[in-house]
XYZ file of C-alpha atoms in Angstrom:
663
model
C -25.617 -9.134 23.263
C -24.076 -11.214 20.468
C -26.752 -9.949 18.054
C -25.660 -6.429 18.867
C -22.059 -7.413 18.178
C -23.010 -8.842 14.777
C -24.545 -5.534 13.752
C -21.090 -3.968 14.166
C -19.361 -6.434 11.873
C -18.266 -3.728 9.422
C -16.069 -2.056 12.018
C -14.811 -5.228 13.622
C -11.736 -5.957 11.555
C -10.551 -2.367 11.438
C -10.739 -2.044 15.223
C -8.974 -5.360 15.681
C -6.182 -4.416 13.295
C -5.522 -1.135 15.064
C -5.652 -2.820 18.471
C -3.282 -5.534 17.299
C -0.809 -2.981 15.930
C -0.435 -1.352 19.326
C 0.063 -4.652 21.114
C 2.536 -6.069 18.616
C 4.543 -2.863 18.394
C 4.603 -2.472 22.161
C 5.813 -5.987 22.875
C 8.082 -6.687 19.932
C 9.783 -3.417 19.108
C 11.251 -2.272 22.385
C 14.602 -3.331 20.916
C 14.351 -0.546 18.350
C 16.951 2.270 18.364
C 16.249 5.688 19.846
C 14.085 8.303 18.078
C 15.640 10.434 15.380
C 16.705 13.966 16.092
C 13.749 15.576 14.300
C 11.180 13.938 16.565
C 13.315 13.835 19.724
C 11.490 16.668 21.484
C 8.030 15.431 20.550
C 8.911 11.903 21.629
C 9.599 13.207 25.139
C 6.532 15.460 25.325
C 4.074 14.761 28.139
C 1.359 16.997 26.651
C -1.977 15.173 26.411
C -3.194 14.461 22.888
C -6.231 12.356 23.901
C -7.993 11.111 26.991
C -10.157 8.028 27.541
C -12.107 8.291 30.826
C -9.139 9.992 32.461
C -6.529 7.667 30.926
C -4.343 10.163 29.089
C -2.353 9.576 25.931
C 0.644 11.882 25.531
C 2.218 13.302 22.396
C 5.408 11.456 23.338
C 3.683 8.082 23.504
C 1.990 8.630 20.149
C 5.216 9.711 18.432
C 7.161 6.751 19.871
C 4.474 4.356 18.670
C 4.646 5.905 15.180
C 8.419 5.510 15.073
C 8.277 1.947 16.391
C 5.631 0.973 13.874
C 7.787 2.437 11.089
C 10.674 0.198 12.146
C 8.346 -2.738 12.647
C 6.991 -2.333 9.097
C 10.438 -1.588 7.630
C 9.855 2.038 6.722
C 6.107 2.164 6.213
C 4.289 4.719 8.333
C 0.801 5.192 9.690
C -0.790 8.644 10.015
C -0.748 10.018 13.553
C -4.541 10.026 13.708
C -4.763 6.348 12.774
C -2.104 5.417 15.321
C -3.972 7.481 17.905
C -7.096 5.437 17.171
C -5.202 2.251 18.046
C -3.932 3.758 21.294
C -7.472 4.754 22.205
C -8.588 1.156 21.623
C -5.876 -0.093 23.965
C -7.143 2.288 26.653
C -10.678 0.974 26.163
C -9.414 -2.563 26.784
C -7.551 -1.339 29.875
C -10.709 0.279 31.273
C -12.816 -2.836 30.680
C -10.200 -5.086 32.283
C -10.134 -2.821 35.345
C -13.940 -2.765 35.516
C -14.070 -6.568 35.578
C -11.139 -7.017 37.946
C -8.955 -8.605 35.292
C -5.974 -6.241 35.359
C -2.680 -8.152 35.217
C -0.858 -8.318 38.551
C 2.694 -7.132 39.196
C 3.789 -10.776 39.350
C 2.272 -11.516 35.933
C 3.940 -8.461 34.424
C 7.309 -9.422 35.931
C 7.006 -12.977 34.621
C 6.234 -11.746 31.105
C 9.167 -9.309 31.144
C 11.561 -12.038 32.258
C 10.220 -14.353 29.571
C 10.861 -11.737 26.887
C 14.137 -10.365 28.203
C 15.917 -13.600 29.117
C 15.507 -15.314 25.769
C 19.064 -16.677 25.664
C 18.891 -18.389 29.069
C 21.175 -15.916 30.882
C 20.086 -14.554 34.278
C 17.867 -11.497 34.231
C 19.929 -8.300 34.591
C 17.706 -5.610 36.127
C 20.209 -2.775 35.620
C 20.802 -3.597 31.966
C 17.065 -4.035 31.425
C 16.211 -0.600 32.868
C 19.025 1.078 30.939
C 17.984 -0.399 27.580
C 14.272 0.175 28.086
C 14.836 3.809 29.068
C 17.008 4.444 26.001
C 14.908 2.508 23.529
C 11.325 2.727 24.726
C 11.076 6.055 26.526
C 10.678 4.909 30.108
C 10.472 1.714 32.149
C 7.029 2.638 33.481
C 5.621 3.201 29.977
C 7.012 -0.100 28.728
C 5.741 -2.038 31.729
C 2.316 -0.422 31.395
C 2.148 -1.731 27.831
C 3.072 -5.192 29.101
C 0.332 -4.912 31.718
C -2.187 -3.738 29.109
C -1.357 -6.664 26.845
C -1.654 -9.267 29.605
C -4.861 -7.634 30.850
C -6.362 -7.656 27.363
C -5.592 -11.360 26.989
C -7.231 -12.127 30.340
C -10.216 -10.008 29.327
C -10.489 -11.821 26.001
C -10.331 -15.209 27.733
C -13.140 -14.166 30.084
C -15.387 -12.641 27.401
C -14.994 -15.559 25.001
C -15.119 -18.395 27.537
C -18.569 -19.464 26.342
C -17.715 -19.463 22.634
C -17.841 -22.914 21.095
C -17.637 -24.476 17.651
C -19.548 -27.630 16.803
C -18.241 -30.256 14.441
C -21.131 -29.413 12.129
C -20.083 -25.761 11.957
C -16.485 -26.682 11.213
C -17.545 -29.190 8.556
C -19.859 -26.667 6.860
C -17.101 -24.051 6.880
C -14.598 -26.567 5.477
C -16.944 -27.609 2.704
C -17.722 -24.010 1.763
C -14.048 -23.064 1.565
C -13.010 -26.146 -0.394
C -15.815 -26.705 -2.884
C -14.626 -26.044 -6.456
C -16.738 -24.502 -9.196
C -16.412 -24.224 -12.943
C -18.076 -20.914 -13.769
C -19.024 -18.872 -16.793
C -19.167 -15.155 -16.144
C -19.541 -11.812 -17.852
C -17.789 -8.839 -16.270
C -19.040 -5.437 -17.393
C -16.952 -2.581 -16.020
C -17.752 1.100 -16.316
C -14.273 1.773 -17.714
C -14.591 -0.875 -20.444
C -18.090 0.252 -21.366
C -16.893 3.865 -21.611
C -14.401 2.864 -24.313
C -17.273 1.555 -26.454
C -19.322 4.744 -26.248
C -18.856 7.193 -29.136
C -20.890 10.342 -28.517
C -21.587 12.628 -31.455
C -19.771 15.904 -31.937
C -23.064 17.716 -31.398
C -23.554 16.076 -27.999
C -19.984 16.945 -26.980
C -20.451 20.564 -28.029
C -23.788 20.677 -26.221
C -22.154 19.398 -23.036
C -19.376 21.965 -23.433
C -21.821 24.858 -23.856
C -23.796 23.752 -20.811
C -20.681 23.439 -18.637
C -18.456 26.161 -20.069
C -17.727 27.701 -16.684
C -16.065 24.443 -15.578
C -13.489 24.831 -18.320
C -12.528 28.471 -17.778
C -8.747 28.798 -18.086
C -7.728 30.719 -14.976
C -3.975 30.859 -15.576
C -2.089 32.546 -18.416
C -1.017 30.137 -21.155
C 2.375 30.190 -22.791
C 3.494 28.730 -26.080
C 7.140 27.714 -25.998
C 9.808 26.823 -28.513
C 12.874 25.236 -27.029
C 16.227 23.770 -27.968
C 16.623 20.235 -26.651
C 20.047 18.838 -25.704
C 19.829 15.056 -25.346
C 22.162 13.612 -22.699
C 22.011 10.097 -24.157
C 23.040 11.286 -27.624
C 26.100 12.976 -26.157
C 26.901 9.857 -24.174
C 26.878 7.676 -27.279
C 30.102 9.199 -28.607
C 31.981 9.238 -25.277
C 34.873 6.768 -24.994
C 34.816 4.627 -21.819
C 37.942 2.486 -21.297
C 38.181 -0.872 -19.519
C 40.488 0.768 -16.988
C 37.831 3.396 -16.250
C 35.273 0.675 -15.609
C 37.554 -1.318 -13.310
C 38.398 1.789 -11.326
C 34.696 2.547 -11.009
C 34.011 -1.020 -9.826
C 36.857 -0.862 -7.322
C 35.434 2.339 -5.839
C 31.907 0.989 -5.439
C 30.701 0.861 -1.818
C 30.346 -2.613 -0.349
C 26.542 -2.628 -0.586
C 26.746 -1.980 -4.348
C 28.932 -5.061 -4.867
C 26.078 -7.360 -3.900
C 24.238 -9.072 -6.758
C 21.364 -9.915 -4.461
C 20.448 -11.914 -1.393
C 19.069 -15.393 -0.973
C 15.821 -15.813 0.872
C 13.083 -18.103 2.097
C 9.365 -17.483 2.355
C 6.380 -18.745 4.268
C 3.132 -17.734 2.571
C -0.368 -17.754 4.056
C -3.346 -17.218 1.776
C -5.755 -14.407 2.564
C -8.874 -15.511 0.660
C -11.037 -12.738 2.069
C -10.169 -9.440 3.800
C -12.628 -10.412 6.515
C -10.179 -13.065 7.723
C -7.069 -10.879 7.749
C -6.927 -10.585 11.530
C -7.077 -14.364 11.962
C -4.381 -15.017 9.360
C -2.259 -12.262 10.921
C -2.629 -13.967 14.300
C -1.458 -17.261 12.816
C 1.495 -15.513 11.165
C 2.512 -13.951 14.494
C 2.357 -17.367 16.177
C 4.626 -18.854 13.505
C 7.094 -15.985 13.933
C 7.198 -16.623 17.683
C 7.985 -20.282 16.985
C 10.763 -19.306 14.587
C 12.327 -16.883 17.081
C 12.239 -19.189 20.090
C 16.025 -19.583 19.994
C 16.732 -15.924 19.311
C 16.371 -13.264 16.613
C 18.553 -15.180 14.112
C 16.842 -18.189 12.542
C 18.703 -20.965 10.739
C 17.812 -22.059 7.229
C 16.859 -25.525 8.513
C 14.541 -24.213 11.251
C 12.729 -21.945 8.811
C 12.495 -24.757 6.244
C 10.808 -27.067 8.764
C 8.120 -24.493 9.615
C 7.655 -23.494 5.958
C 7.148 -27.085 4.818
C 4.440 -27.570 7.409
C 2.578 -24.280 7.051
C 3.388 -22.402 3.827
C 0.556 -22.318 1.290
C 2.721 -21.609 -1.751
C 2.994 -24.989 -3.516
C 5.936 -23.754 -5.593
C 8.282 -23.087 -2.657
C 6.878 -24.935 0.376
C 8.349 -28.371 -0.580
C 11.815 -26.738 -0.723
C 11.509 -25.197 2.718
C 10.403 -21.860 1.279
C 13.588 -21.278 -0.753
C 13.208 -18.575 -3.387
C 14.215 -19.571 -6.897
C 17.119 -17.123 -7.090
C 18.724 -14.125 -5.410
C 16.572 -11.058 -4.833
C 17.960 -7.956 -6.540
C 17.214 -4.329 -5.827
C 14.339 -3.026 -7.936
C 13.512 0.651 -7.250
C 10.618 0.446 -9.730
C 8.803 -2.137 -7.617
C 9.302 -0.967 -4.054
C 6.035 -2.623 -2.944
C 7.365 -6.089 -3.776
C 7.690 -7.828 -0.371
C 10.913 -9.548 -1.445
C 12.601 -6.139 -1.585
C 12.422 -6.143 2.228
C 15.082 -8.872 2.263
C 17.681 -6.393 1.031
C 17.300 -4.333 4.234
C 17.415 -7.301 6.612
C 20.341 -9.042 8.292
C 21.331 -12.645 7.424
C 19.139 -15.021 9.387
C 16.618 -12.324 10.307
C 12.913 -13.106 9.933
C 10.471 -10.390 8.881
C 7.211 -9.434 10.515
C 4.062 -10.413 8.542
C 3.852 -8.604 5.186
C 0.431 -8.355 3.535
C 0.594 -8.252 -0.265
C -1.895 -9.237 -2.981
C -4.215 -11.427 -0.868
C -1.325 -13.191 0.848
C 0.687 -12.747 4.009
C 4.434 -13.326 3.703
C 6.986 -14.208 6.367
C 10.493 -13.865 4.911
C 13.917 -15.014 6.075
C 17.049 -13.302 4.770
C 19.794 -15.649 3.570
C 23.390 -14.976 2.520
C 24.529 -12.291 0.115
C 25.453 -13.177 -3.460
C 28.575 -11.166 -4.412
C 28.630 -9.220 -7.675
C 31.646 -9.790 -9.956
C 33.143 -7.163 -12.243
C 31.699 -8.912 -15.294
C 28.241 -8.905 -13.718
C 28.507 -5.211 -12.885
C 30.296 -4.058 -16.032
C 27.259 -3.132 -18.128
C 25.566 -1.303 -15.279
C 28.767 0.553 -14.361
C 29.336 1.625 -17.957
C 25.797 3.002 -18.258
C 26.113 4.930 -15.000
C 29.559 6.325 -15.797
C 28.520 7.289 -19.319
C 25.404 9.045 -18.014
C 27.344 11.027 -15.411
C 29.954 12.192 -17.871
C 27.338 12.935 -20.523
C 25.267 14.953 -18.070
C 28.217 17.185 -17.248
C 29.011 17.737 -20.929
C 25.328 18.308 -21.755
C 24.997 20.901 -18.984
C 28.045 22.743 -20.331
C 26.737 22.617 -23.900
C 23.244 23.737 -22.804
C 24.744 26.840 -21.219
C 26.411 27.706 -24.524
C 23.040 27.305 -26.243
C 21.459 29.669 -23.686
C 24.082 32.319 -24.344
C 23.668 31.995 -28.110
C 19.837 31.980 -28.106
C 19.701 35.118 -25.979
C 21.622 36.855 -28.735
C 20.032 35.349 -31.866
C 16.432 34.965 -30.583
C 16.243 32.294 -33.299
C 15.709 28.703 -32.130
C 16.329 27.192 -35.577
C 19.574 29.093 -36.172
C 20.886 28.275 -32.691
C 20.135 24.561 -33.112
C 22.025 24.536 -36.419
C 25.065 26.021 -34.729
C 25.234 23.320 -32.040
C 23.755 20.219 -33.709
C 27.131 18.630 -34.455
C 28.373 19.098 -30.882
C 25.102 17.677 -29.522
C 25.327 14.644 -31.840
C 21.765 15.439 -32.926
C 19.876 16.633 -36.001
C 18.373 20.125 -36.034
C 14.893 18.587 -36.336
C 15.446 16.613 -33.131
C 16.758 19.631 -31.257
C 13.948 22.075 -32.084
C 10.654 21.441 -30.280
C 7.470 23.426 -29.804
C 4.647 23.102 -27.280
C 1.002 24.032 -27.416
C -0.402 26.679 -25.082
C 0.594 25.590 -21.570
C -0.628 26.357 -18.095
C 0.772 25.014 -14.788
C 0.088 21.325 -14.311
C -0.248 20.487 -18.023
C 1.197 17.256 -19.399
C 3.763 18.488 -21.953
C 4.563 16.186 -24.913
C 8.061 14.650 -24.589
C 8.410 16.181 -21.121
C 5.406 15.158 -19.047
C 4.183 17.036 -15.973
C 7.383 18.767 -14.958
C 7.716 21.281 -12.096
C 11.245 22.054 -13.365
C 9.985 22.991 -16.828
C 7.188 25.079 -15.298
C 9.764 26.942 -13.200
C 11.961 27.368 -16.248
C 9.252 29.119 -18.283
C 7.714 31.031 -15.364
C 9.890 34.171 -15.779
C 9.121 34.391 -19.521
C 6.562 37.169 -19.927
C 7.318 38.791 -23.269
C 7.598 37.229 -26.712
C 11.212 36.151 -27.463
C 12.165 36.036 -23.751
C 14.741 33.239 -23.312
C 14.954 31.113 -20.175
C 17.893 29.366 -18.533
C 18.889 25.752 -19.182
C 16.219 23.551 -17.579
C 16.629 19.869 -16.703
C 13.896 17.764 -18.310
C 13.464 14.116 -19.154
C 16.607 12.825 -20.944
C 18.421 16.152 -21.085
C 18.069 19.932 -21.016
C 15.604 22.401 -22.529
C 16.450 26.008 -23.369
C 13.000 27.661 -23.685
C 11.883 30.772 -25.553
C 8.388 32.320 -25.338
C 6.689 32.615 -28.742
C 3.150 33.571 -27.663
C 0.988 34.102 -24.578
C -2.756 34.026 -23.819
C -4.334 35.600 -20.752
C -7.038 33.851 -18.630
C -10.146 33.242 -20.744
C -12.952 30.894 -21.670
C -11.575 27.721 -23.205
C -12.277 26.909 -26.818
C -14.028 23.625 -27.514
C -11.049 22.223 -29.430
C -8.777 22.779 -26.433
C -10.858 20.697 -24.026
C -12.535 18.253 -26.409
C -10.595 15.218 -25.165
C -11.419 16.009 -21.529
C -15.092 16.437 -22.395
C -15.107 13.194 -24.367
C -13.801 11.310 -21.337
C -16.378 12.907 -19.006
C -19.316 12.212 -21.343
C -18.207 8.630 -21.928
C -17.837 7.903 -18.216
C -21.150 9.542 -17.325
C -22.952 7.553 -20.002
C -21.255 4.323 -18.935
C -22.203 4.804 -15.288
C -25.824 5.277 -16.329
C -25.920 2.256 -18.653
C -23.684 -0.411 -17.093
C -26.224 -1.902 -14.655
C -28.994 -2.065 -17.271
C -26.730 -3.908 -19.710
C -25.802 -6.420 -16.994
C -29.496 -6.947 -16.152
C -30.344 -7.538 -19.817
C -27.617 -10.190 -20.117
C -28.790 -11.936 -16.942
C -32.407 -11.979 -18.189
C -31.462 -13.277 -21.652
C -29.106 -16.011 -20.404
C -31.607 -18.243 -18.616
C -28.906 -20.875 -17.995
C -25.157 -20.971 -17.492
C -24.803 -22.439 -20.964
C -26.786 -19.583 -22.470
C -24.622 -16.894 -20.905
C -22.165 -16.724 -23.791
C -24.871 -16.080 -26.411
C -26.623 -13.549 -24.181
C -23.373 -11.642 -23.637
C -22.479 -11.741 -27.337
C -25.857 -10.280 -28.334
C -25.082 -7.257 -26.152
C -21.550 -6.837 -27.465
C -19.736 -8.561 -24.599
C -17.897 -11.861 -24.192
C -18.433 -14.501 -21.520
C -15.350 -16.044 -19.932
C -14.715 -19.298 -18.115
C -12.893 -19.940 -14.845
C -12.144 -23.514 -13.801
C -11.770 -24.728 -10.212
C -12.884 -21.440 -8.699
C -12.905 -21.437 -4.877
C -14.788 -18.980 -2.729
C -12.612 -16.137 -1.495
C -10.512 -15.996 -4.656
C -10.973 -13.058 -7.060
C -13.167 -13.783 -10.078
C -11.934 -12.308 -13.320
C -8.669 -11.164 -14.858
C -6.170 -8.410 -14.148
C -7.139 -5.288 -12.235
C -10.833 -5.966 -12.858
C -10.776 -9.179 -10.825
C -12.584 -9.086 -7.515
C -14.987 -10.742 -5.132
C -17.358 -9.952 -2.316
C -19.714 -11.756 0.031
C -22.741 -11.423 -2.251
C -20.885 -12.929 -5.223
C -19.588 -15.831 -3.151
C -22.994 -16.547 -1.638
C -24.574 -16.425 -5.093
C -22.077 -18.881 -6.584
C -22.348 -21.217 -3.592
C -26.152 -21.339 -3.860
C -26.237 -21.946 -7.635
C -26.748 -25.478 -8.914
C -24.835 -26.660 -12.010
C -26.478 -25.111 -15.063
C -27.960 -22.156 -13.200
C -27.085 -18.504 -13.728
C -27.516 -15.558 -11.372
C -30.907 -13.948 -11.923
C -29.536 -10.490 -11.118
C -26.053 -9.049 -11.689
C -23.683 -8.509 -8.749
C -21.850 -5.199 -8.287
C -18.073 -5.469 -7.840
C -16.011 -2.290 -7.842
C -17.138 0.003 -10.665
C -18.782 -2.801 -12.633
C -21.236 -5.691 -12.558
C -20.852 -9.453 -12.930
C -23.310 -12.058 -14.195
C -22.183 -15.567 -13.245
C -23.314 -19.125 -13.968
C -22.095 -22.441 -12.548
C -21.386 -25.230 -15.060
C -19.885 -27.741 -12.624
C -19.496 -28.155 -8.884
C -17.070 -30.444 -7.044
C -17.833 -30.692 -3.335
C -15.068 -31.095 -0.786
C -14.268 -34.614 0.422
C -15.399 -35.336 3.964
C -12.452 -37.703 4.400
C -10.113 -34.745 4.050
C -12.034 -32.933 6.772
C -11.498 -35.880 9.093
C -7.732 -35.564 8.672
C -7.769 -31.857 9.562
C -10.694 -31.926 11.995
C -8.976 -30.802 15.208
C -6.979 -28.054 13.536
C -10.009 -26.735 11.635
C -12.146 -26.629 14.762
C -9.408 -24.809 16.656
C -8.922 -22.335 13.799
C -12.644 -21.573 13.599
C -12.848 -21.296 17.395
C -10.000 -18.778 17.364
C -11.773 -16.808 14.647
C -15.074 -16.732 16.557
C -13.358 -15.726 19.797
C -11.517 -12.911 18.045
C -14.753 -11.751 16.440
C -16.696 -11.744 19.719
C -13.916 -9.980 21.626
C -13.471 -7.318 18.975
C -17.212 -6.670 18.884
C -17.165 -6.415 22.675
C -14.487 -3.719 22.505
C -16.409 -1.898 19.764
C -19.504 -1.741 21.952
C -17.433 -0.592 24.941
C -15.841 2.160 22.899
C -19.197 3.292 21.543
C -20.522 3.671 25.102
C -17.542 5.829 26.050
C -18.015 7.957 22.943
C -21.720 8.387 23.672
C -20.883 9.624 27.176
C -18.255 12.021 25.748
C -15.543 10.180 27.699
C -13.167 10.039 24.729
C -11.546 13.374 23.926
C -9.018 14.268 21.241
C -7.053 17.520 21.521
C -6.646 18.633 17.932
C -4.107 21.361 18.696
C -1.813 18.763 20.267
C -2.359 16.336 17.385
C -1.488 19.084 14.901
C 1.954 19.379 16.497
C 2.682 15.918 15.115
C 0.842 16.156 11.797
C -0.798 19.503 10.989
C -4.313 18.986 9.635
C -4.926 22.546 8.478
C -5.577 25.978 9.977
C -6.255 25.979 13.729
C -9.856 25.945 14.869
C -11.422 28.058 17.562
C -12.288 25.002 19.639
C -9.144 22.899 20.143
C -11.007 20.032 21.845
C -13.327 17.763 19.898
C -15.254 14.631 20.798
C -14.918 11.320 18.989
C -18.326 11.875 17.393
C -17.061 15.121 15.849
C -14.050 13.308 14.465
């Protein structure tokens, strides 16, 4: 049986993640506020969206789980179909627990509810409990069924994994593998980098164009535009802004805009390999439970104690996870996990946040107030921009009125250059022949500009003032071309990119193989790479699981790690290893094995960690096999018409019911 489970390793982590989402959301987020108005009706719908051996999943349950997950992940959402997959997995676990007689009893469910609900030591209030659960979770029965499913799944996991063991030898081998350090030489040859080095001849580009001309047919009319540009910033430069204006603006700021940032603490767990994400997530959830033992608000001292003992960020762990300074709002980097702190309450601890091969647990500290002097520059820029925009819009309308009369872009620009605080040369701009979706110089891909020139059909037609980057454009049509075959000069750059990439994809593996064959040894890798026009690089103290390389091209996989681990100092990989869109040739120059004495210090914890990992793996594989059996017997049904009510997937099909295999 375990051999069968191992064959399903590729699906294991995905299934586990989805299953874990349902359980965590169900048990943690019943405190969340009621559904928003838009989804209120769907959240109450009892229509069946899927069925697992007669265990129905309603539209309402799916919508509530989506909303709860969004709150749990602080605004991030999962597609309805993905969330439905996790609900199906929870039903599979329910069915297996029932089959083996491991369904949680009423007494076990009651005990778990009291444990969760009476966290502050006060007596359990049944009336208050039912009222809050009904308002916040949909219904008492649905909430308690989720509790029962969770307890049943844990009993099932305990039963299935009872025979799983970890020997000291296994733990030691795993410890040594994870902690051995390598000095490596490597050559990374990416398709993108190789493409930059390829310079096809003009004849080859023209030949490709002639052979693929139909792919470059221009199906939309093209318009050539001259326009008068009114720059908002230039107008703003000459606008007087007094100190009194700035102080009034500061005084009128809402309270949340008078915050310079918030203090925070972090607990960071490394995620050396995506394969281990479920285990690291489980550890993170355990730490969060420890932190919240006394309630949802966690003191700085309590968090510091846990962070010092568990955080794997050497820069902040010794200081109890304290961040170096206040976190400020940064709309340009919304993915930064620290931005979550700005939406949290003081003392609140986040759920696990996965980001760049690490899992973060964050605690929000106190606000740092913003003084007038701190805000002055920002306030002035905002006030100047608002006033300049209004003046620019008024001036742009005057330009429109004038251009419609003169039909002369140059003459109109001369008339308004002084008012715009611009030169005529800066105000007059001309585009090439444009079609919808084109990247326009100085403007970019702009739906507003496309709408602005859409009504222009005849030469000298003048459009209305159109907001573009940094100001307004007043467009006039100077020429138009109907749909036609493209000319080579118009699409040359696109063809060049295609030919380069095609050539690179065909050559990259052969180049990597040549370097590997020439190298012979790790020391010879640099000369072998240089002879092929590439450069070898060095990485000291490399540990398995970490990305090899630099920047966006860095990466790793199981084959690379196994290759490095098996190489002796001085050896080089005989064949290149594919990572992403490129190939890597790697040699080991030095190897420093892990110290067994360090293993002895961590022995019990390492064995327990590996045991937990193996148990999770076996249980997840068990559920995967169980689900596959249900799918094979057509016992899992998804009702696409019902699912489309939540997230339309396209035009309705004739058959509204599909099996999991068809999905």
